[in-house]
N, CA, C and O atoms as a DFTB+ gen file, in Angstrom:
404 C
 N C O
     1  1       0.850      -1.201       0.000
     2  2       0.000       0.000       0.000
     3  2       0.879       1.243       0.000
     4  3       1.941       1.268       0.622
     5  1       0.430       2.253      -0.693
     6  2       1.154       3.508      -0.721
     7  2       1.135       4.085       0.686
     8  3       0.145       3.947       1.405
     9  1       2.214       4.725       1.077
    10  2       2.339       5.260       2.432
    11  2       1.184       6.189       2.779
    12  3       0.933       7.175       2.086
    13  1       0.481       5.860       3.868
    14  2      -0.579       6.737       4.342
    15  2      -1.860       6.712       3.539
    16  3      -2.738       7.553       3.731
    17  1      -1.970       5.731       2.621
    18  2      -3.196       5.640       1.827
    19  2      -3.716       4.207       1.810
    20  3      -2.952       3.244       1.750
    21  1      -5.027       4.100       1.865
    22  2      -5.670       2.794       1.809
    23  2      -6.616       2.805       0.624
    24  3      -7.621       3.516       0.628
    25  1      -6.291       2.008      -0.398
    26  2      -7.103       1.990      -1.605
    27  2      -7.930       0.718      -1.639
    28  3      -7.408      -0.384      -1.468
    29  1      -9.226       0.882      -1.862
    30  2     -10.143      -0.253      -1.918
    31  2     -10.922      -0.202      -3.224
    32  3     -11.275       0.873      -3.710
    33  1     -11.184      -1.378      -3.783
    34  2     -11.962      -1.466      -5.026
    35  2     -13.366      -1.976      -4.748
    36  3     -13.567      -2.883      -3.940
    37  1     -14.324      -1.382      -5.426
    38  2     -15.721      -1.770      -5.236
    39  2     -16.005      -3.122      -5.884
    40  3     -15.717      -3.331      -7.062
    41  1     -16.566      -4.024      -5.107
    42  2     -17.037      -5.302      -5.646
    43  2     -18.541      -5.172      -5.861
    44  3     -19.142      -4.151      -5.527
    45  1     -19.127      -6.200      -6.412
    46  2     -20.564      -6.156      -6.734
    47  2     -21.395      -5.740      -5.517
    48  3     -21.262      -6.309      -4.434
    49  1     -22.245      -4.745      -5.716
    50  2     -23.152      -4.319      -4.659
    51  2     -22.529      -3.474      -3.564
    52  3     -23.180      -3.181      -2.562
    53  1     -21.283      -3.083      -3.740
    54  2     -20.626      -2.305      -2.692
    55  2     -20.675      -0.808      -2.975
    56  3     -20.558      -0.361      -4.116
    57  1     -20.850      -0.056      -1.904
    58  2     -20.817       1.393      -1.993
    59  2     -19.643       1.932      -1.202
    60  3     -18.798       1.181      -0.716
    61  1     -19.609       3.258      -1.083
    62  2     -18.495       3.917      -0.387
    63  2     -18.360       3.410       1.047
    64  3     -17.246       3.239       1.542
    65  1     -19.490       3.170       1.718
    66  2     -19.440       2.707       3.110
    67  2     -18.715       1.371       3.229
    68  3     -17.933       1.165       4.158
    69  1     -18.975       0.460       2.284
    70  2     -18.293      -0.848       2.314
    71  2     -16.786      -0.675       2.175
    72  3     -16.007      -1.334       2.865
    73  1     -16.386       0.219       1.273
    74  2     -14.961       0.442       1.052
    75  2     -14.323       1.109       2.266
    76  3     -13.194       0.796       2.646
    77  1     -15.069       2.033       2.867
    78  2     -14.580       2.684       4.092
    79  2     -14.390       1.644       5.185
    80  3     -13.426       1.704       5.948
    81  1     -15.314       0.690       5.259
    82  2     -15.247      -0.385       6.255
    83  2     -13.972      -1.204       6.062
    84  3     -13.281      -1.529       7.028
    85  1     -13.668      -1.534       4.804
    86  2     -12.469      -2.339       4.518
    87  2     -11.190      -1.556       4.836
    88  3     -10.227      -2.103       5.372
    89  1     -11.205      -0.264       4.493
    90  2     -10.030       0.575       4.753
    91  2      -9.782       0.687       6.256
    92  3      -8.641       0.613       6.712
    93  1     -10.858       0.865       7.019
    94  2     -10.726       0.977       8.480
    95  2     -10.167      -0.315       9.074
    96  3      -9.302      -0.288       9.950
    97  1     -10.671      -1.435       8.584
    98  2     -10.203      -2.731       9.108
    99  2      -8.712      -2.904       8.852
   100  3      -7.968      -3.326       9.737
   101  1      -8.277      -2.576       7.632
   102  2      -6.847      -2.671       7.308
   103  2      -6.023      -1.737       8.183
   104  3      -4.965      -2.102       8.695
   105  1      -6.534      -0.532       8.339
   106  2      -5.827       0.471       9.136
   107  2      -5.627      -0.041      10.567
   108  3      -4.526       0.037      11.113
   109  1      -6.701      -0.564      11.166
   110  2      -6.615      -1.067      12.546
   111  2      -5.676      -2.270      12.636
   112  3      -4.936      -2.417      13.609
   113  1      -5.714      -3.136      11.607
   114  2      -4.821      -4.301      11.605
   115  2      -3.361      -3.866      11.526
   116  3      -2.491      -4.477      12.145
   117  1      -3.096      -2.798      10.756
   118  2      -1.708      -2.337      10.568
   119  2      -1.237      -1.424      11.692
   120  3      -0.107      -1.542      12.166
   121  1      -2.110      -0.513      12.114
   122  2      -1.699       0.530      13.062
   123  2      -2.109       0.230      14.499
   124  3      -1.621       0.866      15.433
   125  1      -2.998      -0.730      14.673
   126  2      -3.526      -0.982      16.012
   127  2      -4.648       0.008      16.315
   128  3      -4.874       0.947      15.552
   129  1      -5.338      -0.200      17.412
   130  2      -6.447       0.674      17.785
   131  2      -5.926       1.832      18.622
   132  3      -5.213       1.615      19.602
   133  1      -6.279       3.076      18.244
   134  2      -5.850       4.227      19.035
   135  2      -6.582       4.288      20.375
   136  3      -6.125       4.948      21.308
   137  1      -7.709       3.603      20.465
   138  2      -8.488       3.452      21.700
   139  2      -9.328       2.204      21.485
   140  3      -9.248       1.602      20.414
   141  1     -10.131       1.792      22.459
   142  2     -10.937       0.580      22.279
   143  2     -12.042       0.873      21.263
   144  3     -13.072       1.455      21.602
   145  1     -11.814       0.465      20.025
   146  2     -12.749       0.769      18.937
   147  2     -13.846      -0.304      18.882
   148  3     -13.591      -1.452      18.519
   149  1     -15.053       0.091      19.245
   150  2     -16.185      -0.841      19.259
   151  2     -16.865      -0.870      17.887
   152  3     -16.594      -0.010      17.050
   153  1     -17.740      -1.847      17.648
   154  2     -18.511      -1.841      16.395
   155  2     -19.262      -0.518      16.199
   156  3     -19.425      -0.057      15.069
   157  1     -19.719       0.090      17.301
   158  2     -20.431       1.370      17.208
   159  2     -19.511       2.467      16.692
   160  3     -19.900       3.263      15.838
   161  1     -18.295       2.503      17.211
   162  2     -17.315       3.476      16.716
   163  2     -17.063       3.249      15.226
   164  3     -16.961       4.201      14.452
   165  1     -16.964       1.986      14.837
   166  2     -16.674       1.654      13.431
   167  2     -17.790       2.133      12.500
   168  3     -17.528       2.635      11.407
   169  1     -19.045       1.969      12.953
   170  2     -20.189       2.464      12.162
   171  2     -20.038       3.969      11.948
   172  3     -20.227       4.472      10.840
   173  1     -19.695       4.678      13.024
   174  2     -19.530       6.120      12.928
   175  2     -18.402       6.472      11.955
   176  3     -18.564       7.342      11.099
   177  1     -17.268       5.798      12.087
   178  2     -16.094       6.091      11.258
   179  2     -16.387       5.865       9.776
   180  3     -16.068       6.716       8.946
   181  1     -16.989       4.728       9.441
   182  2     -17.226       4.447       8.018
   183  2     -18.242       5.422       7.436
   184  3     -18.136       5.827       6.278
   185  1     -19.227       5.795       8.251
   186  2     -20.243       6.754       7.816
   187  2     -19.614       8.142       7.609
   188  3     -19.889       8.830       6.627
   189  1     -18.776       8.517       8.550
   190  2     -18.088       9.815       8.484
   191  2     -17.240       9.900       7.213
   192  3     -17.288      10.893       6.487
   193  1     -16.468       8.851       6.959
   194  2     -15.594       8.852       5.779
   195  2     -16.409       8.827       4.489
   196  3     -16.064       9.503       3.520
   197  1     -17.484       8.052       4.479
   198  2     -18.339       7.974       3.290
   199  2     -18.924       9.351       2.969
   200  3     -18.972       9.756       1.807
   201  1     -19.368      10.067       4.007
   202  2     -19.926      11.415       3.799
   203  2     -18.866      12.361       3.257
   204  3     -19.141      13.168       2.368
   205  1     -17.652      12.259       3.794
   206  2     -16.546      13.113       3.355
   207  2     -16.234      12.878       1.879
   208  3     -15.807      13.790       1.170
   209  1     -16.453      11.639       1.426
   210  2     -16.129      11.287       0.039
   211  2     -17.332      11.452      -0.894
   212  3     -17.266      11.104      -2.073
   213  1     -18.413      11.978      -0.360
   214  2     -19.514      12.375      -1.237
   215  2     -20.692      11.432      -1.377
   216  3     -21.651      11.749      -2.081
   217  1     -20.643      10.272      -0.721
   218  2     -21.788       9.366      -0.725
   219  2     -22.454       9.148      -2.075
   220  3     -23.668       9.308      -2.204
   221  1     -21.666       8.783      -3.077
   222  2     -22.263       8.541      -4.407
   223  2     -22.234       7.048      -4.703
   224  3     -21.651       6.265      -3.954
   225  1     -22.869       6.667      -5.800
   226  2     -22.832       5.265      -6.220
   227  2     -21.492       4.981      -6.867
   228  3     -20.904       5.853      -7.507
   229  1     -21.018       3.773      -6.700
   230  2     -19.741       3.383      -7.294
   231  2     -19.975       2.436      -8.451
   232  3     -20.946       1.679      -8.476
   233  1     -19.070       2.494      -9.405
   234  2     -19.098       1.513     -10.491
   235  2     -18.320       0.291     -10.013
   236  3     -17.419       0.399      -9.182
   237  1     -18.681      -0.866     -10.547
   238  2     -17.966      -2.099     -10.220
   239  2     -16.483      -1.921     -10.550
   240  3     -16.135      -1.489     -11.649
   241  1     -15.627      -2.251      -9.608
   242  2     -14.191      -2.152      -9.840
   243  2     -13.614      -0.766      -9.624
   244  3     -12.401      -0.575      -9.718
   245  1     -14.482       0.213      -9.333
   246  2     -13.994       1.569      -9.074
   247  2     -13.165       1.566      -7.789
   248  3     -13.552       0.950      -6.796
   249  1     -12.030       2.254      -7.813
   250  2     -11.151       2.299      -6.647
   251  2     -11.304       3.628      -5.918
   252  3     -11.412       4.684      -6.540
   253  1     -11.311       3.559      -4.618
   254  2     -11.361       4.757      -3.785
   255  2     -10.165       4.753      -2.861
   256  3      -9.704       3.703      -2.412
   257  1      -9.674       5.941      -2.587
   258  2      -8.513       6.094      -1.732
   259  2      -8.944       6.748      -0.424
   260  3      -9.615       7.780      -0.422
   261  1      -8.553       6.140       0.669
   262  2      -8.817       6.707       1.990
   263  2      -7.471       7.081       2.595
   264  3      -6.609       6.220       2.774
   265  1      -7.287       8.342       2.906
   266  2      -6.002       8.758       3.460
   267  2      -5.937       8.407       4.944
   268  3      -6.953       8.319       5.633
   269  1      -4.717       8.212       5.403
   270  2      -4.506       7.932       6.818
   271  2      -5.008       9.115       7.651
   272  3      -5.523       8.929       8.753
   273  1      -4.858      10.321       7.124
   274  2      -5.337      11.524       7.830
   275  2      -6.842      11.465       8.046
   276  3      -7.335      11.786       9.127
   277  1      -7.575      11.050       7.003
   278  2      -9.031      10.960       7.115
   279  2      -9.423       9.887       8.140
   280  3     -10.343      10.084       8.933
   281  1      -8.722       8.766       8.114
   282  2      -8.994       7.700       9.086
   283  2      -8.739       8.196      10.509
   284  3      -9.536       7.943      11.414
   285  1      -7.625       8.903      10.700
   286  2      -7.292       9.416      12.033
   287  2      -8.313      10.442      12.498
   288  3      -8.721      10.451      13.660
   289  1      -8.721      11.306      11.575
   290  2      -9.719      12.339      11.880
   291  2     -11.047      11.688      12.293
   292  3     -11.654      12.081      13.289
   293  1     -11.485      10.698      11.525
   294  2     -12.745      10.007      11.819
   295  2     -12.670       9.282      13.161
   296  3     -13.622       9.306      13.942
   297  1     -11.539       8.643      13.421
   298  2     -11.369       7.924      14.691
   299  2     -11.337       8.899      15.871
   300  3     -11.886       8.608      16.933
   301  1     -10.697      10.047      15.685
   302  2     -10.628      11.050      16.754
   303  2     -12.039      11.534      17.095
   304  3     -12.370      11.720      18.266
   305  1     -12.861      11.736      16.074
   306  2     -14.242      12.173      16.306
   307  2     -15.052      11.047      16.966
   308  3     -15.869      11.298      17.852
   309  1     -14.815       9.813      16.527
   310  2     -15.517       8.664      17.104
   311  2     -15.205       8.532      18.594
   312  3     -16.075       8.195      19.398
   313  1     -13.950       8.802      18.945
   314  2     -13.517       8.649      20.347
   315  2     -14.269       9.626      21.260
   316  3     -14.427       9.363      22.452
   317  1     -14.730      10.750      20.705
   318  2     -15.423      11.777      21.501
   319  2     -16.943      11.561      21.596
   320  3     -17.645      12.346      22.234
   321  1     -17.438      10.505      20.965
   322  2     -18.882      10.246      21.023
   323  2     -19.306       9.991      22.466
   324  3     -18.569       9.389      23.247
   325  1     -20.494      10.455      22.803
   326  2     -21.012      10.244      24.156
   327  2     -21.597       8.833      24.268
   328  3     -21.879       8.198      23.252
   329  1     -21.778       8.345      25.490
   330  2     -22.419       7.029      25.664
   331  2     -23.779       6.963      24.965
   332  3     -24.146       5.930      24.406
   333  1     -24.530       8.081      25.002
   334  2     -25.837       8.112      24.338
   335  2     -25.694       7.942      22.832
   336  3     -26.433       7.180      22.209
   337  1     -24.736       8.660      22.255
   338  2     -24.514       8.564      20.802
   339  2     -24.116       7.141      20.422
   340  3     -24.564       6.614      19.404
   341  1     -23.278       6.530      21.241
   342  2     -22.845       5.158      20.959
   343  2     -24.027       4.191      21.056
   344  3     -24.149       3.267      20.253
   345  1     -24.888       4.411      22.039
   346  2     -26.077       3.570      22.184
   347  2     -26.956       3.672      20.941
   348  3     -27.494       2.669      20.471
   349  1     -27.098       4.884      20.411
   350  2     -27.892       5.089      19.193
   351  2     -27.314       4.340      18.003
   352  3     -28.052       3.910      17.116
   353  1     -25.998       4.182      17.981
   354  2     -25.334       3.511      16.858
   355  2     -25.451       1.993      16.924
   356  3     -25.203       1.305      15.934
   357  1     -25.830       1.467      18.095
   358  2     -25.924       0.016      18.262
   359  2     -26.919      -0.601      17.287
   360  3     -26.688      -1.699      16.780
   361  1     -28.015       0.087      17.022
   362  2     -29.022      -0.452      16.094
   363  2     -28.428      -0.699      14.708
   364  3     -28.869      -1.596      13.991
   365  1     -27.433       0.095      14.337
   366  2     -26.788      -0.083      13.027
   367  2     -25.679      -1.132      13.094
   368  3     -25.543      -1.967      12.199
   369  1     -24.898      -1.077      14.155
   370  2     -23.754      -1.999      14.261
   371  2     -24.229      -3.443      14.341
   372  3     -23.543      -4.352      13.873
   373  1     -25.400      -3.657      14.935
   374  2     -25.924      -5.024      15.059
   375  2     -26.298      -5.636      13.706
   376  3     -26.390      -6.856      13.572
   377  1     -26.514      -4.772      12.704
   378  2     -26.877      -5.258      11.375
   379  2     -25.651      -5.686      10.586
   380  3     -25.772      -6.272       9.510
   381  1     -24.458      -5.391      11.123
   382  2     -23.229      -5.651      10.358
   383  2     -22.276      -6.543      11.154
   384  3     -21.385      -6.043      11.840
   385  1     -22.460      -7.865      11.065
   386  2     -21.584      -8.770      11.816
   387  2     -20.107      -8.574      11.480
   388  3     -19.239      -8.870      12.301
   389  1     -19.821      -8.074      10.273
   390  2     -18.433      -7.883       9.833
   391  2     -17.676      -6.893      10.724
   392  3     -16.447      -6.828      10.671
   393  1     -18.400      -6.127      11.540
   394  2     -17.724      -5.135      12.383
   395  2     -17.142      -5.757      13.643
   396  3     -16.413      -5.091      14.379
   397  1     -17.453      -7.025      13.904
   398  2     -16.944      -7.679      15.106
   399  2     -15.559      -8.288      14.874
   400  3     -15.407      -9.506      14.783
   401  1     -14.570      -7.426      14.783
   402  2     -13.186      -7.909      14.653
   403  2     -12.336      -7.151      15.659
   404  3     -11.129      -7.380      15.744
């Protein structure tokens, strides 16, 4: 991977959020967790990054780049979420078993 960048390609049926999810997982595997990152935090991070990248439809095989700066920024914001905000995110995180890593 290019230094400080995580590039993901869209597979069938995948949108920006899916790619953000994959980039975050790679980032955590490589860099470790800056704090205890729960599935709720991950939902927030992927959503935050997807919004930053414009939330559009992707073509099959389209590649998106997620910078390490964007990942760090999203994680920093996730870390500041209140217990109430995290509780609200549980309804979404429960729909995505892939977040349990």
